[in-house]
CSV table of C-alpha atoms in Angstrom, one decimal:
chain,number,residue,atom,x,y,z
J,178,MET,CA,0.1,-0.3,-0.2
J,179,THR,CA,1.3,3.5,-1.0
J,180,LYS,CA,2.1,5.8,1.8
J,181,TYR,CA,0.0,8.8,1.6
J,182,PRO,CA,2.0,12.1,2.2
J,183,ARG,CA,2.7,13.7,5.0
J,184,LEU,CA,0.4,16.3,6.4
J,185,TYR,CA,1.2,19.0,8.5
J,186,LEU,CA,-0.4,20.9,10.8
J,187,SER,CA,0.5,24.7,9.0
J,188,VAL,CA,2.4,25.0,5.9
J,189,PRO,CA,3.4,28.3,4.1
J,190,HIS,CA,1.3,28.9,1.3
J,191,MET,CA,2.9,31.6,-1.0
J,192,GLY,CA,1.0,34.0,-3.5
J,193,GLU,CA,2.0,35.7,-6.8
J,194,ASN,CA,4.3,38.6,-5.6
J,195,GLU,CA,6.7,37.2,-3.4
J,196,PHE,CA,9.1,35.6,-5.3
J,197,GLY,CA,9.6,39.1,-7.4
J,198,TYR,CA,10.1,41.0,-4.6
J,199,VAL,CA,13.1,38.6,-3.2
J,200,ARG,CA,14.4,38.6,-6.7
J,201,GLU,CA,14.4,42.3,-6.6
J,202,ALA,CA,16.5,42.1,-3.7
J,203,PHE,CA,19.0,39.8,-5.3
J,204,ASP,CA,19.1,42.3,-8.7
J,205,GLN,CA,19.4,45.1,-6.5
J,206,ASN,CA,21.9,43.6,-3.7
J,207,TRP,CA,19.8,44.7,-0.9
J,208,LEU,CA,21.0,41.6,0.9
J,209,SER,CA,21.0,43.1,4.5
J,210,THR,CA,18.7,44.6,7.2
J,211,VAL,CA,18.1,47.8,5.3
J,212,GLY,CA,16.6,48.0,1.9
J,213,PRO,CA,13.0,48.6,-0.3
J,214,ASN,CA,11.5,45.6,0.4
J,215,LEU,CA,11.6,46.6,4.5
J,216,THR,CA,10.5,50.1,3.8
J,217,ALA,CA,7.8,48.9,1.5
J,218,LEU,CA,6.8,46.2,4.4
J,219,GLU,CA,7.0,48.9,7.2
J,220,ALA,CA,4.8,51.3,5.2
J,221,LYS,CA,2.2,49.0,4.0
J,222,ALA,CA,2.0,47.3,8.1
J,223,SER,CA,1.6,51.2,9.2
J,224,GLU,CA,-1.0,51.9,6.6
J,225,HIS,CA,-3.0,48.7,7.6
J,226,TYR,CA,-2.8,49.1,11.4
J,227,GLY,CA,-2.5,52.8,11.7
J,228,PHE,CA,0.5,53.1,13.8
J,229,PRO,CA,4.6,53.2,13.7
J,230,VAL,CA,5.7,49.9,13.1
J,231,VAL,CA,9.4,47.6,12.9
J,232,ALA,CA,10.2,44.8,11.2
J,233,LEU,CA,12.5,42.2,13.4
J,234,SER,CA,13.9,39.0,13.1
J,235,SER,CA,11.4,36.8,15.2
J,236,GLY,CA,8.3,37.8,17.1
J,237,THR,CA,10.0,36.6,20.3
J,238,ALA,CA,12.5,39.6,19.5
J,239,GLY,CA,9.7,41.9,19.6
J,240,ILE,CA,8.3,40.6,22.7
J,241,HIS,CA,12.1,40.7,24.4
J,242,LEU,CA,12.2,44.7,23.0
J,243,GLY,CA,8.9,45.0,24.5
J,244,LEU,CA,9.4,44.1,27.9
J,245,LYS,CA,12.6,46.3,27.6
J,246,LEU,CA,10.5,49.6,26.6
J,247,LEU,CA,8.1,48.8,29.2
J,248,GLY,CA,11.2,49.1,31.7
J,249,VAL,CA,11.2,45.4,33.0
J,250,LYS,CA,14.4,44.9,35.3
J,251,PRO,CA,15.9,41.6,37.4
J,252,VAL,CA,12.8,40.4,40.2
J,253,ASP,CA,10.1,42.2,38.6
J,254,GLU,CA,7.1,40.7,37.8
J,255,VAL,CA,5.8,39.8,34.2
J,256,VAL,CA,1.9,38.6,34.2
J,257,VAL,CA,1.8,35.8,31.3
J,258,PRO,CA,-1.1,33.8,30.4
J,259,SER,CA,-0.3,30.2,31.0
J,260,LEU,CA,-2.0,29.1,27.9
J,261,THR,CA,0.5,29.9,25.5
J,262,PHE,CA,3.3,29.2,23.4
J,263,VAL,CA,7.0,29.5,25.6
J,264,ALA,CA,8.4,32.2,23.3
J,265,GLY,CA,5.5,34.5,25.2
J,266,CYS,CA,7.6,34.3,28.4
J,267,ASN,CA,11.2,33.4,27.3
J,268,PRO,CA,11.8,36.6,27.3
J,269,VAL,CA,10.8,37.5,30.7
J,270,LEU,CA,13.9,34.9,31.6
J,271,TYR,CA,16.1,36.7,29.2
J,272,GLU,CA,16.0,39.9,31.7
J,273,ASN,CA,16.0,38.0,34.8
J,274,ALA,CA,12.0,38.9,35.7
J,275,LYS,CA,9.7,36.8,37.0
J,276,PRO,CA,6.5,35.7,35.1
J,277,VAL,CA,3.2,34.7,36.7
J,278,PHE,CA,1.0,33.1,35.3
J,279,ILE,CA,-3.1,33.4,34.5
J,280,ASP,CA,-5.1,30.6,33.9
J,281,SER,CA,-7.4,30.9,30.8
J,282,GLU,CA,-11.4,31.2,30.6
J,283,LYS,CA,-13.6,28.9,28.8
J,284,LEU,CA,-15.2,31.2,26.1
J,285,SER,CA,-12.1,32.4,24.1
J,286,TRP,CA,-9.3,29.9,25.7
J,287,ASN,CA,-7.6,33.2,26.9
J,288,LEU,CA,-5.9,35.0,30.0
J,289,ASP,CA,-9.3,35.3,32.5
J,290,PRO,CA,-9.9,38.7,33.2
J,291,GLN,CA,-11.8,37.8,36.6
J,292,LYS,CA,-8.3,36.4,37.9
J,293,LEU,CA,-6.3,38.9,36.4
J,294,GLU,CA,-8.4,41.4,38.4
J,295,ASP,CA,-8.2,38.8,41.5
J,296,PHE,CA,-4.3,39.2,41.0
J,297,LEU,CA,-3.7,42.8,40.6
J,298,LYS,CA,-6.2,43.7,43.5
J,299,LYS,CA,-4.1,41.1,45.9
J,300,ARG,CA,-0.7,42.9,44.5
J,301,ALA,CA,-2.2,46.0,45.1
J,302,ALA,CA,-3.0,45.7,48.6
J,303,ILE,CA,0.9,45.2,49.2
J,304,ASN,CA,1.6,47.8,47.0
J,305,GLN,CA,3.9,45.4,44.3
J,306,LEU,CA,2.0,45.5,41.4
J,307,PRO,CA,3.6,43.6,38.4
J,308,CYS,CA,5.9,45.8,35.8
J,309,VAL,CA,3.4,44.7,33.0
J,310,VAL,CA,0.8,42.3,32.0
J,311,THR,CA,0.9,40.6,28.8
J,312,VAL,CA,-1.8,39.1,27.0
J,313,ALA,CA,-1.8,36.8,24.1
J,314,HIS,CA,-4.3,36.1,21.2
J,315,LEU,CA,-4.2,32.2,20.9
J,316,PHE,CA,-4.9,30.5,17.6
J,317,GLY,CA,-6.6,33.4,16.0
J,318,GLN,CA,-8.8,34.7,18.6
J,319,SER,CA,-8.6,37.5,20.5
J,320,ALA,CA,-8.7,37.9,24.0
J,321,ASP,CA,-11.3,40.4,25.7
J,322,MET,CA,-9.5,43.5,25.5
J,323,ASP,CA,-12.3,45.8,27.0
J,324,ALA,CA,-11.9,44.1,30.5
J,325,ILE,CA,-8.2,43.4,30.3
J,326,LEU,CA,-7.7,47.2,29.3
J,327,GLU,CA,-9.8,48.5,31.9
J,328,LEU,CA,-7.9,46.3,34.6
J,329,CYS,CA,-4.7,47.5,33.3
J,330,HIS,CA,-5.6,51.4,33.1
J,331,ARG,CA,-7.0,50.6,36.3
J,332,PHE,CA,-4.2,49.5,38.3
J,333,ASP,CA,-2.1,51.4,36.1
J,334,VAL,CA,0.4,48.7,34.6
J,335,PRO,CA,1.3,48.7,30.9
J,336,LEU,CA,-0.1,45.8,28.6
J,337,LEU,CA,1.8,44.0,26.3
J,338,GLU,CA,0.2,42.3,22.9
J,339,ASP,CA,1.2,38.9,22.0
J,340,ALA,CA,-0.6,38.8,18.8
J,341,ALA,CA,1.8,36.1,17.1
J,342,GLU,CA,-1.0,33.7,16.4
J,343,SER,CA,-3.9,36.6,15.5
J,344,MET,CA,-2.7,38.3,12.5
J,345,GLY,CA,-5.9,39.4,10.7
J,346,THR,CA,-7.9,38.7,13.7
J,347,ASP,CA,-10.4,41.6,15.3
J,348,TYR,CA,-11.7,42.6,18.9
J,349,LYS,CA,-14.9,44.7,17.9
J,350,GLY,CA,-13.7,45.8,14.6
J,351,LYS,CA,-10.4,46.8,15.8
J,352,PRO,CA,-6.7,44.7,14.8
J,353,THR,CA,-5.6,42.7,17.6
J,354,GLY,CA,-1.8,44.0,18.4
J,355,THR,CA,-3.2,47.9,18.3
J,356,PHE,CA,-4.8,47.7,22.2
J,357,GLY,CA,-1.9,47.6,24.3
J,358,ASP,CA,1.3,49.9,24.9
J,359,LEU,CA,2.9,47.8,22.3
J,360,GLY,CA,2.0,44.9,19.9
J,361,VAL,CA,3.8,41.9,18.7
J,362,PHE,CA,3.7,39.6,15.5
J,363,SER,CA,4.8,36.8,14.2
J,364,PHE,CA,6.0,36.0,10.4
J,365,ASN,CA,7.1,32.1,11.3
J,366,GLY,CA,6.9,29.7,8.9
J,367,ASN,CA,3.6,27.9,10.2
J,368,LYS,CA,1.8,31.5,11.1
J,369,MET,CA,-1.1,33.1,9.0
J,370,ILE,CA,1.3,34.7,6.6
J,371,THR,CA,4.9,33.7,6.9
J,372,ALA,CA,8.3,35.7,5.7
J,373,THR,CA,9.8,31.6,6.6
J,374,ALA,CA,10.9,33.8,10.2
J,375,GLY,CA,10.6,37.1,11.2
J,376,GLY,CA,8.2,39.4,13.2
J,377,MET,CA,7.0,42.8,13.6
J,378,MET,CA,6.5,45.2,16.8
J,379,ILE,CA,3.6,47.8,16.9
J,380,SER,CA,3.1,50.7,19.2
J,381,ARG,CA,1.2,54.5,18.6
J,382,ASN,CA,4.2,55.5,20.7
J,383,LYS,CA,6.6,56.5,17.7
J,384,GLU,CA,9.3,56.7,20.5
J,385,TYR,CA,8.7,53.0,21.3
J,386,ILE,CA,9.5,51.9,18.0
J,387,GLU,CA,12.2,54.3,17.1
J,388,MET,CA,14.1,53.0,19.9
J,389,ALA,CA,13.2,49.1,19.2
J,390,ARG,CA,14.6,49.9,15.7
J,391,LYS,CA,17.6,51.2,17.2
J,392,TRP,CA,18.0,48.2,19.6
J,393,SER,CA,17.5,45.4,16.8
J,394,THR,CA,20.5,46.5,15.1
J,395,GLN,CA,23.0,47.0,17.9
J,396,ALA,CA,22.4,50.0,19.3
J,397,ARG,CA,24.6,52.3,17.6
J,398,ASP,CA,24.9,55.9,18.2
J,399,GLU,CA,25.5,59.0,16.1
J,400,ASP,CA,29.2,59.8,15.7
J,401,PRO,CA,29.6,62.8,17.6
J,402,GLU,CA,33.1,63.4,15.4
J,403,GLY,CA,31.3,62.6,12.2
J,404,ILE,CA,33.7,60.2,10.6
J,405,ASN,CA,31.1,57.4,10.6
J,406,ASN,CA,32.8,55.5,14.0
J,407,TYR,CA,30.9,52.8,15.5
J,408,VAL,CA,29.7,54.1,19.1
J,409,HIS,CA,27.8,52.3,21.6
J,410,SER,CA,26.6,53.8,24.9
J,411,GLU,CA,24.1,50.8,25.5
J,412,VAL,CA,23.8,47.1,25.0
J,413,GLY,CA,22.0,45.8,21.6
J,414,TYR,CA,20.8,43.0,19.9
J,415,ASN,CA,20.9,41.7,16.1
J,416,TYR,CA,16.9,41.5,16.0
J,417,ARG,CA,16.6,43.1,12.9
J,418,MET,CA,14.3,41.6,9.6
J,419,SER,CA,16.7,41.0,6.4
J,420,ASN,CA,15.9,42.7,3.1
J,421,VAL,CA,15.3,39.7,1.7
J,422,LEU,CA,12.7,38.0,4.5
J,423,ALA,CA,10.6,41.4,4.0
J,424,GLY,CA,10.1,40.6,0.6
J,425,ILE,CA,8.1,37.5,1.2
J,426,ALA,CA,6.2,39.3,3.8
J,427,ARG,CA,5.7,42.4,2.0
J,428,GLY,CA,3.7,39.9,-0.8
J,429,GLN,CA,2.0,37.8,2.1
J,430,PHE,CA,0.7,40.7,3.6
J,431,GLU,CA,-1.3,41.7,0.3
J,432,VAL,CA,-3.0,38.1,0.8
J,433,LEU,CA,-3.7,38.4,4.1
J,434,ASP,CA,-7.7,38.8,3.7
J,435,MET,CA,-7.8,35.4,1.6
J,436,ARG,CA,-5.8,33.6,3.9
J,437,VAL,CA,-7.7,34.3,6.7
J,438,GLU,CA,-10.9,33.4,4.7
J,439,GLN,CA,-9.0,30.1,3.3
J,440,ARG,CA,-8.4,29.2,7.0
J,441,ARG,CA,-11.9,29.7,8.2
J,442,LYS,CA,-13.1,27.9,4.9
J,443,VAL,CA,-10.9,24.5,6.7
J,444,PHE,CA,-12.7,25.0,9.9
J,445,ASP,CA,-16.0,25.2,8.4
J,446,ARG,CA,-15.5,21.9,6.7
J,447,TYR,CA,-14.0,20.4,9.9
J,448,LEU,CA,-17.0,22.0,12.0
J,449,ARG,CA,-19.6,20.6,9.3
J,450,SER,CA,-18.3,16.9,9.3
J,451,PHE,CA,-18.1,16.5,13.1
J,452,SER,CA,-21.4,17.7,13.5
J,453,ASP,CA,-23.1,15.0,14.1
J,454,LEU,CA,-20.3,13.1,16.3
J,455,GLU,CA,-21.1,13.1,19.9
J,456,GLY,CA,-17.9,14.4,22.1
J,457,ILE,CA,-16.2,16.8,20.0
J,458,VAL,CA,-16.5,20.4,20.4
J,459,ALA,CA,-14.9,23.3,18.4
J,460,GLN,CA,-13.0,26.2,20.2
J,461,PRO,CA,-15.8,28.7,20.8
J,462,GLU,CA,-15.8,31.7,18.8
J,463,ALA,CA,-16.5,34.7,21.0
J,464,SER,CA,-18.7,37.5,20.1
J,465,TRP,CA,-16.5,40.3,20.4
J,466,GLY,CA,-14.5,39.5,17.1
J,467,ASN,CA,-13.7,37.6,14.0
J,468,HIS,CA,-11.7,34.5,14.6
J,469,THR,CA,-9.3,34.0,11.8
J,470,ARG,CA,-9.5,30.1,13.3
J,471,TRP,CA,-5.4,30.0,12.0
J,472,LEU,CA,-5.6,27.0,13.5
J,473,SER,CA,-8.6,24.6,13.6
J,474,CYS,CA,-9.1,23.5,17.4
J,475,PHE,CA,-11.7,21.3,19.2
J,476,THR,CA,-12.0,19.3,22.3
J,477,ILE,CA,-12.5,15.9,23.1
J,478,ASP,CA,-14.9,14.4,25.6
J,479,GLU,CA,-13.4,10.9,25.9
J,480,GLN,CA,-16.3,9.5,27.6
J,481,LYS,CA,-18.8,10.4,24.8
J,482,PHE,CA,-16.6,10.4,21.8
J,483,GLY,CA,-15.1,6.7,22.8
J,484,VAL,CA,-11.5,7.7,22.7
J,485,SER,CA,-9.2,10.4,23.8
J,486,GLN,CA,-7.5,13.3,22.6
J,487,ALA,CA,-4.0,11.3,23.0
J,488,ASP,CA,-5.6,8.4,21.1
J,489,ILE,CA,-6.5,10.6,18.2
J,490,ILE,CA,-3.2,12.1,17.8
J,491,ARG,CA,-1.6,8.6,17.8
J,492,HIS,CA,-3.8,7.3,15.0
J,493,LEU,CA,-3.6,10.4,13.2
J,494,GLU,CA,0.2,9.9,13.3
J,495,VAL,CA,0.1,6.6,11.9
J,496,HIS,CA,-1.6,7.7,9.0
J,497,ASN,CA,1.2,10.4,8.8
J,498,ILE,CA,-0.8,13.2,10.0
J,499,GLU,CA,0.6,15.7,12.2
J,500,SER,CA,-1.7,17.0,14.8
J,501,ARG,CA,-1.0,18.3,18.8
J,502,PRO,CA,-2.6,19.4,21.6
J,503,VAL,CA,-4.0,22.4,22.6
J,504,TRP,CA,-0.8,24.2,24.3
J,505,LYS,CA,1.0,22.7,27.6
J,506,PRO,CA,0.3,25.2,30.2
J,507,LEU,CA,3.5,27.3,31.5
J,508,HIS,CA,2.9,26.8,34.7
J,509,THR,CA,3.4,22.8,34.2
J,510,GLN,CA,6.8,23.3,32.1
J,511,PRO,CA,9.9,22.3,34.0
J,512,LEU,CA,11.6,25.3,32.6
J,513,PHE,CA,8.9,27.8,35.2
J,514,GLU,CA,8.7,25.1,38.1
J,515,GLY,CA,8.3,27.3,41.3
J,516,TYR,CA,6.8,30.3,39.6
J,517,GLU,CA,3.4,31.7,40.9
J,518,CYS,CA,0.1,30.5,39.1
J,519,VAL,CA,-3.4,32.0,39.5
J,520,GLY,CA,-5.8,29.4,38.9
J,521,GLY,CA,-4.6,26.7,36.1
J,522,GLU,CA,-7.4,24.4,36.0
J,523,VAL,CA,-8.8,25.7,32.6
J,524,ALA,CA,-5.3,25.6,30.8
J,525,GLU,CA,-4.4,22.3,32.0
J,526,ASP,CA,-7.9,20.9,31.0
J,527,LEU,CA,-7.7,22.3,27.2
J,528,ASN,CA,-4.0,20.9,27.3
J,529,LYS,CA,-5.7,17.7,27.9
J,530,ARG,CA,-8.7,17.9,26.1
J,531,GLY,CA,-7.8,19.9,22.9
J,532,ILE,CA,-6.5,18.9,19.6
J,533,CYS,CA,-5.4,20.9,16.7
J,534,PHE,CA,-6.0,19.7,13.1
J,535,PRO,CA,-3.9,20.5,10.0
J,536,SER,CA,-5.1,23.9,9.1
J,537,SER,CA,-2.9,25.3,6.3
J,538,SER,CA,-4.6,27.7,4.2
J,539,ASN,CA,-3.8,25.8,0.9
J,540,LEU,CA,-5.1,22.2,2.6
J,541,THR,CA,-6.8,20.3,-0.2
J,542,GLU,CA,-10.4,19.3,0.4
J,543,GLU,CA,-9.2,15.5,-0.6
J,544,ASP,CA,-6.4,16.0,2.0
J,545,GLN,CA,-8.9,17.2,4.6
J,546,GLN,CA,-11.0,14.4,4.1
J,547,ARG,CA,-8.4,12.5,5.0
J,548,VAL,CA,-7.9,13.7,8.5
J,549,ILE,CA,-12.0,13.8,9.0
J,550,ASP,CA,-12.2,10.0,8.0
J,551,CYS,CA,-9.2,9.5,10.7
J,552,VAL,CA,-11.3,10.9,13.2
J,553,LYS,CA,-14.7,9.5,12.3
J,554,SER,CA,-13.0,5.8,12.4
J,555,LEU,CA,-12.3,6.3,15.7
J,556,HIS,CA,-16.1,7.6,17.5
J,557,ARG,CA,-17.8,5.3,19.2
J,558,SER,CA,-20.6,5.1,16.2
J,559,SER,CA,-18.3,3.7,14.1
J,560,ARG,CA,-17.4,0.8,16.0
């Protein structure tokens, strides 16, 4: 029997113009961290979001620079949602600060505003508020930003948005990444649109963006002697996006709306196909915004479905299909052992029961049917 080709969770999907912009970079020899593609990408993104933008080497770099811009120092506490990818928290450790993890709420799977309020009240009572609150928008769905912003304003704590998974997502008609003091996006290879790598920072505060631009290129100062000496008075980083990768991102940005539509169609096919199966339920779509369905996520009730989430993942793997659990909560990771967590039960349950299916925008109906058939074959009604 011929083995089916590998189906991956989320793969790049190129449009018509990306290669032309990359070829232009080679033809003009702009093969560095400056050039026309970078300029055009930042201009397009700034026009789209309405705020200044800087293109970076990764979303993680953006979070790191964002924490520094917001004043995080060693031993400071930084609020991080527990249910997110580790890259959303690693930069807290870069600065020798201390993460405090907050559980998810069941509606959107994102940071629970009620638990955040409980924590902030507790810290305010002893005059030890955290330095920064971070919020992630998971799998293409926005967190409840009105509630979170109200808390950040009430307790006067800056907000950093991790929008790595939510490019194209909105909250009440406004794009994610534009609510906090800073927003960070990712162009990683598995995201809604990609540059193969890279990220982007956005802020209404132009000074933040200009400082991030400087820090991302090794923090070079202006030479007071005017002879082009390399003068440095503070630590910098090699965090700038290259002009070549910016060419890919530039082309991808042109098809963002199309990719959102395609991912939502993939999710809709899963939803229709599983609608008559007891024990499998889609990640809810909160009423406050458009869920891009970057990943199509469902939860499995083992008693009703007949097998567990883990059984389904292993079965799909036998058939050369990649799937994975919803994120393993950070408060359960060995790396973060000993750090405080507020709640955690919801995130742990979602990790235990949640499953992410192949969701690429170029996933064919035939290939998706392979996934659907494998899942259906395990349901108690088929046995």
